[in-house]
Structures are given as C-alpha cells and as structure tokens.
Short mmCIF file of C-alpha atoms in Angstrom, two decimals:
data_model
loop_
_atom_site.label_atom_id
_atom_site.label_comp_id
_atom_site.label_asym_id
_atom_site.label_seq_id
_atom_site.Cartn_x
_atom_site.Cartn_y
_atom_site.Cartn_z
CA MET A 203 -37.34 51.20 -43.52
CA ARG A 204 -36.76 52.91 -40.18
CA PHE A 205 -40.23 54.46 -40.26
CA ALA A 206 -42.33 51.48 -41.28
CA GLY A 207 -45.70 51.65 -39.51
CA LYS A 208 -45.19 55.27 -38.46
CA VAL A 209 -47.08 58.42 -39.40
CA ALA A 210 -45.22 61.70 -39.93
CA VAL A 211 -46.34 65.27 -40.55
CA VAL A 212 -43.91 67.57 -42.35
CA THR A 213 -44.69 71.28 -42.68
CA GLY A 214 -43.13 73.23 -45.52
CA SER A 215 -43.35 70.06 -47.58
CA GLY A 216 -43.87 71.82 -50.90
CA SER A 217 -40.25 72.76 -51.55
CA GLY A 218 -36.65 72.69 -50.36
CA ILE A 219 -35.78 70.99 -47.09
CA GLY A 220 -39.37 70.06 -46.26
CA GLN A 221 -39.74 68.41 -49.64
CA ALA A 222 -36.52 66.44 -49.20
CA ILE A 223 -37.56 65.30 -45.71
CA SER A 224 -40.97 64.19 -46.96
CA VAL A 225 -39.45 62.12 -49.77
CA ARG A 226 -36.89 60.64 -47.38
CA LEU A 227 -39.34 59.62 -44.65
CA ALA A 228 -41.84 58.22 -47.13
CA GLY A 229 -39.03 56.28 -48.79
CA GLU A 230 -38.16 54.76 -45.43
CA GLY A 231 -41.68 53.53 -44.83
CA ALA A 232 -43.53 56.37 -43.11
CA VAL A 233 -47.00 57.52 -44.04
CA VAL A 234 -46.20 61.19 -44.62
CA VAL A 235 -48.69 64.03 -44.54
CA GLY A 236 -47.05 67.04 -46.13
CA SER A 237 -48.38 70.47 -45.25
CA ASP A 238 -47.72 73.64 -47.23
CA ILE A 239 -49.49 76.79 -48.34
CA ASN A 240 -48.32 76.03 -51.90
CA ALA A 241 -50.60 73.42 -53.52
CA ALA A 242 -48.48 73.20 -56.67
CA GLY A 243 -45.40 72.51 -54.60
CA LEU A 244 -47.16 69.69 -52.79
CA GLU A 245 -48.10 68.14 -56.13
CA LYS A 246 -44.44 68.20 -57.11
CA THR A 247 -43.44 66.54 -53.84
CA ALA A 248 -46.04 63.83 -54.36
CA ALA A 249 -44.59 63.15 -57.80
CA MET A 250 -41.10 62.78 -56.30
CA VAL A 251 -42.11 60.16 -53.74
CA ALA A 252 -41.13 56.63 -54.71
CA GLU A 253 -43.77 54.33 -56.14
CA GLY A 254 -45.48 52.46 -53.34
CA ALA A 255 -44.56 55.06 -50.70
CA ALA A 256 -47.33 56.94 -48.91
CA PHE A 257 -47.57 60.73 -49.20
CA HIS A 258 -50.70 62.82 -48.61
CA SER A 259 -50.97 66.55 -49.28
CA ALA A 260 -52.56 69.06 -46.92
CA VAL A 261 -52.78 72.67 -48.09
CA SER A 262 -52.67 74.78 -44.95
CA ASP A 263 -51.27 77.96 -43.40
CA VAL A 264 -49.44 77.19 -40.16
CA ARG A 265 -49.85 80.76 -38.91
CA SER A 266 -53.36 79.84 -37.75
CA ARG A 267 -53.67 77.98 -34.45
CA ASP A 268 -57.03 76.54 -35.46
CA THR A 269 -55.65 75.32 -38.78
CA CYS A 270 -52.74 73.57 -37.08
CA HIS A 271 -55.00 71.82 -34.58
CA GLU A 272 -57.43 70.81 -37.33
CA LEU A 273 -54.58 69.41 -39.44
CA VAL A 274 -53.23 67.25 -36.63
CA ALA A 275 -56.72 66.06 -35.68
CA SER A 276 -57.42 65.05 -39.28
CA VAL A 277 -54.14 63.15 -39.55
CA VAL A 278 -54.89 61.15 -36.41
CA ALA A 279 -58.49 60.55 -37.54
CA ASP A 280 -57.34 59.32 -40.95
CA HIS A 281 -54.29 57.30 -39.91
CA GLY A 282 -54.89 56.41 -36.28
CA ARG A 283 -51.70 57.83 -34.83
CA LEU A 284 -48.92 60.39 -35.08
CA ASP A 285 -45.27 59.49 -34.53
CA VAL A 286 -43.17 62.28 -36.04
CA LEU A 287 -43.67 66.02 -36.45
CA CYS A 288 -41.13 67.90 -38.53
CA ASN A 289 -41.63 71.66 -38.27
CA VAL A 290 -39.90 72.88 -41.41
CA ALA A 291 -42.13 75.64 -42.85
CA GLY A 292 -40.12 78.83 -42.88
CA VAL A 293 -39.79 82.32 -44.28
CA ALA A 294 -36.51 84.21 -44.72
CA ARG A 295 -36.06 87.85 -45.68
CA GLY A 296 -33.16 90.28 -45.56
CA HIS A 297 -33.65 93.83 -44.27
CA ARG A 298 -31.74 96.67 -42.74
CA VAL A 299 -33.06 97.24 -39.23
CA GLY A 300 -34.67 100.55 -40.15
CA ASP A 301 -36.53 99.02 -43.11
CA VAL A 302 -38.33 96.25 -41.22
CA ASP A 303 -42.08 96.90 -41.25
CA GLN A 304 -44.88 95.26 -39.29
CA GLU A 305 -45.90 93.03 -42.20
CA ALA A 306 -42.41 91.57 -42.64
CA TRP A 307 -41.93 91.00 -38.89
CA ASP A 308 -45.34 89.36 -38.50
CA LEU A 309 -44.80 87.09 -41.51
CA ILE A 310 -41.42 85.82 -40.33
CA PHE A 311 -42.56 85.21 -36.76
CA GLY A 312 -45.96 83.92 -37.85
CA VAL A 313 -44.48 81.11 -39.94
CA ASN A 314 -41.14 80.41 -38.24
CA VAL A 315 -42.26 80.66 -34.60
CA GLU A 316 -46.02 80.67 -34.17
CA GLY A 317 -46.63 77.93 -36.74
CA LEU A 318 -44.01 75.72 -35.15
CA PHE A 319 -45.52 76.25 -31.71
CA TRP A 320 -49.14 75.67 -32.74
CA MET A 321 -48.23 72.48 -34.62
CA SER A 322 -46.26 71.20 -31.63
CA GLN A 323 -49.04 72.08 -29.21
CA ALA A 324 -51.55 70.14 -31.29
CA ALA A 325 -49.24 67.17 -31.82
CA LEU A 326 -47.91 66.62 -28.31
CA PRO A 327 -50.84 64.64 -26.83
CA HIS A 328 -50.66 62.20 -29.74
CA LEU A 329 -46.87 61.99 -29.64
CA GLU A 330 -47.08 61.12 -25.95
CA SER A 331 -49.31 58.18 -26.85
CA SER A 332 -46.91 56.94 -29.53
CA ARG A 333 -43.70 57.96 -27.72
CA GLY A 334 -42.93 59.96 -30.83
CA CYS A 335 -40.78 62.97 -31.56
CA ILE A 336 -40.60 66.53 -32.86
CA VAL A 337 -37.78 67.80 -35.06
CA ASN A 338 -37.70 71.58 -35.50
CA MET A 339 -35.87 73.47 -38.21
CA ALA A 340 -33.59 76.04 -36.59
CA SER A 341 -30.63 77.67 -38.35
CA ASN A 342 -27.11 78.88 -37.81
CA ALA A 343 -28.87 82.27 -37.76
CA GLY A 344 -30.32 81.31 -34.38
CA LEU A 345 -26.84 80.69 -33.00
CA MET A 346 -24.93 83.72 -34.32
CA GLY A 347 -25.68 87.34 -35.11
CA GLN A 348 -25.93 88.23 -38.79
CA ALA A 349 -26.20 91.65 -40.40
CA TYR A 350 -29.37 92.41 -42.35
CA THR A 351 -31.30 89.49 -40.86
CA VAL A 352 -32.42 90.65 -37.41
CA PRO A 353 -36.04 89.36 -37.65
CA TYR A 354 -34.92 86.04 -39.15
CA CYS A 355 -32.16 85.57 -36.55
CA ALA A 356 -34.62 86.42 -33.79
CA SER A 357 -37.14 83.90 -35.10
CA LYS A 358 -34.58 81.10 -35.31
CA GLY A 359 -33.26 81.94 -31.86
CA ALA A 360 -36.83 81.52 -30.68
CA VAL A 361 -37.00 78.12 -32.39
CA ILE A 362 -33.95 77.00 -30.44
CA GLN A 363 -35.37 78.14 -27.12
CA ILE A 364 -38.78 76.63 -27.85
CA THR A 365 -37.01 73.35 -28.59
CA LYS A 366 -35.08 73.40 -25.34
CA ALA A 367 -37.96 74.61 -23.15
CA MET A 368 -40.40 72.12 -24.63
CA ALA A 369 -37.84 69.34 -24.20
CA MET A 370 -37.64 70.15 -20.51
CA GLU A 371 -41.41 70.25 -20.11
CA VAL A 372 -41.90 66.78 -21.66
CA ILE A 373 -38.73 65.22 -20.26
CA LYS A 374 -40.68 62.76 -18.08
CA SER A 375 -42.71 61.55 -21.04
CA GLY A 376 -41.47 59.41 -23.91
CA VAL A 377 -41.53 62.30 -26.38
CA ARG A 378 -38.26 63.60 -27.83
CA VAL A 379 -37.86 67.20 -29.03
CA ASN A 380 -34.80 68.25 -31.03
CA ALA A 381 -33.76 70.75 -33.68
CA VAL A 382 -31.48 70.84 -36.69
CA ALA A 383 -29.57 74.06 -37.38
CA PRO A 384 -28.39 74.19 -41.00
CA GLY A 385 -26.06 76.74 -42.49
CA GLY A 386 -26.67 77.82 -46.06
CA VAL A 387 -28.69 75.35 -48.13
CA GLU A 388 -29.32 75.55 -51.88
CA THR A 389 -33.11 75.94 -51.93
CA ASN A 390 -35.65 78.39 -53.31
CA LEU A 391 -35.77 79.94 -49.84
CA SER A 392 -32.10 80.91 -49.91
CA ALA A 393 -32.20 81.90 -53.57
CA SER A 394 -35.03 84.36 -52.90
CA PHE A 395 -33.68 85.62 -49.56
CA GLY A 396 -33.15 89.14 -50.89
CA PHE A 397 -30.52 91.30 -49.21
CA PRO A 398 -30.89 95.09 -49.16
CA ASP A 399 -29.29 97.18 -51.87
CA ASP A 400 -25.56 97.87 -51.53
CA PRO A 401 -24.85 95.61 -48.51
CA ASP A 402 -21.49 95.71 -46.76
CA MET A 403 -19.87 92.51 -48.03
CA GLU A 404 -17.31 92.58 -45.22
CA LEU A 405 -20.15 92.06 -42.76
CA MET A 406 -21.77 89.32 -44.83
CA GLY A 407 -18.49 87.48 -45.27
CA LEU A 408 -18.44 86.69 -41.56
CA TYR A 409 -21.21 84.12 -41.97
CA MET A 410 -20.59 82.75 -45.45
CA GLY A 411 -18.43 79.81 -44.29
CA PHE A 412 -15.65 78.04 -46.17
CA ARG A 413 -17.21 74.82 -47.47
CA GLY A 414 -20.02 76.02 -49.67
CA MET A 415 -23.74 75.45 -49.36
CA ALA A 416 -25.45 72.20 -48.43
CA GLN A 417 -28.09 70.38 -50.43
CA ALA A 418 -31.57 69.80 -49.05
CA ASN A 419 -30.90 66.06 -48.90
CA ASP A 420 -28.00 66.70 -46.50
CA ILE A 421 -30.42 68.23 -44.02
CA ALA A 422 -33.04 65.55 -44.64
CA SER A 423 -30.48 62.91 -43.61
CA ALA A 424 -29.91 64.65 -40.28
CA VAL A 425 -33.64 65.04 -39.65
CA ALA A 426 -34.31 61.39 -40.51
CA TYR A 427 -31.67 60.33 -38.00
CA LEU A 428 -33.08 62.49 -35.20
CA ALA A 429 -36.60 61.28 -35.95
CA SER A 430 -35.58 57.61 -35.94
CA ASP A 431 -35.26 55.21 -33.02
CA GLU A 432 -31.48 55.30 -33.55
CA ALA A 433 -31.53 58.69 -31.83
CA HIS A 434 -33.54 57.50 -28.83
CA ARG A 435 -31.04 59.07 -26.39
CA ILE A 436 -31.03 62.49 -28.08
CA HIS A 437 -33.44 64.97 -26.49
CA GLY A 438 -33.33 68.75 -26.25
CA ALA A 439 -30.41 68.93 -28.68
CA VAL A 440 -29.64 71.37 -31.48
CA LEU A 441 -27.69 69.55 -34.19
CA SER A 442 -25.63 71.97 -36.30
CA VAL A 443 -25.33 70.89 -39.92
CA ASP A 444 -23.35 73.91 -41.14
CA ALA A 445 -19.89 72.63 -42.20
CA GLY A 446 -18.28 74.25 -39.15
CA LEU A 447 -19.75 77.72 -39.62
CA THR A 448 -20.65 78.08 -35.92
CA ALA A 449 -17.74 76.07 -34.54
CA GLY A 450 -15.52 79.06 -33.84
#
C-alpha cells in the first residue's frame, strides 16, 4: 500500500502500459484517475481494478492544452490533491522518411510530446504542494536511432529532454521528475505499429534485442517504484527497462 492516501493521474489508461500502471497504483492504495481517448478501454481498465480499489475514468484527448488543464483541475477539485502524474499516452507508427506526412507527424508529436507537456504544466503547481512526482514514458527509441521510426524516435527523444529540463527547473522544489524507457513491450501499441512494406530486416535487427519483449506489468513495476517514496532520491533520471538493448 505504498500509495495509500495519494491521488494519481495516468494518461493512456485505456490499454497496455497505462492500463497496467493504473491497476498497479490502485491496487497499492492510490485513488487513480485514468485518462484516455478510448472510453471502452477505460471501462475495461475499471473492470480489472481490484474490488475496493479506487479508479475513475476520464475520457479526454491530451493533445489539447485546455483539456489537460481542465482534467487536472477537476481531479484536484474532486479529490483535494494530486500526488502522482504518469504521462503514458502514446502513439507509435512506422514510416520511411519520405512517406511521413503532416498528419502522421502532428499525431505522434501531439500525443507523445505536447500531451505530456500540457499535463505536466497543469499538474506542477499541485505536485509542488504535495511534494509529488511525474513519471514520463520514454522509450529505447529516444536513446538510439532506429530505421523507419524517425518521428517516433524524435518524439521519445523529446520526452527524455523534457524530463531532464523540467527536473532541473523544479530541482529546488520537492517535486521529482523521472522517465522510464522501455524496449519492446507486448501491447496493442506494438502489435499495431505497422512497418512499411518490404523493410530491410538487417536494419531492424539492430534494435530487436536478445531477450524478447516485456509485458506491460514489467513496466508498471518500474513506474510504481519511481512514483513511490522509495525512490525519493531519484530525480531527473531515465530508467531503461529494455533487457540490455541500449547497454552497448
């Protein structure tokens, strides 16, 4: 019950890693508000939460600054505080460089970067009051170049730099800002990634790793640790959970 008495917001809560984090934090005592654009997914998450645990759904699109600020304000109005923000909502697509259009670029950056920033901006004043924390979802793709994923890699590189820059800006406050950088995880996001036709498998093999894909619960464990008081000395860090993929 590491999160008893605490209030957490998890974006991307309707599936995959966000769903696993929501179930984990609620199971450890947090009041969790799960945000997602997918209402049906949020219903599924709510059904997975243990009996007696607190999970509340909020259908929202994090690409809108106003929506993010309204969501955070409503959470604080309803629950009196905010202790943990987990920015997990994400979009992943595979493209050759020449095939990336404006719509694809804007979608990836709108969800992965802008949504994370707007949620953090809205949450920070409340996290300063509670001496809370932010955990961002980065990726091994933000730490290494990968063929056919230039927009996605760029967005996750931005997540890492936002994490570090924000950590420096709030370093004199009690707020902690960290990120988790998974490798491949078996989720709907990875299953629907969609590489271009006839990719060069030699290029893709460079970032496949040797230990297989993780489960969403593996990443939820790392996030729960970083969000807990056990990690009170960890600030501005990027925790790789990729089975050694970026070690070399």
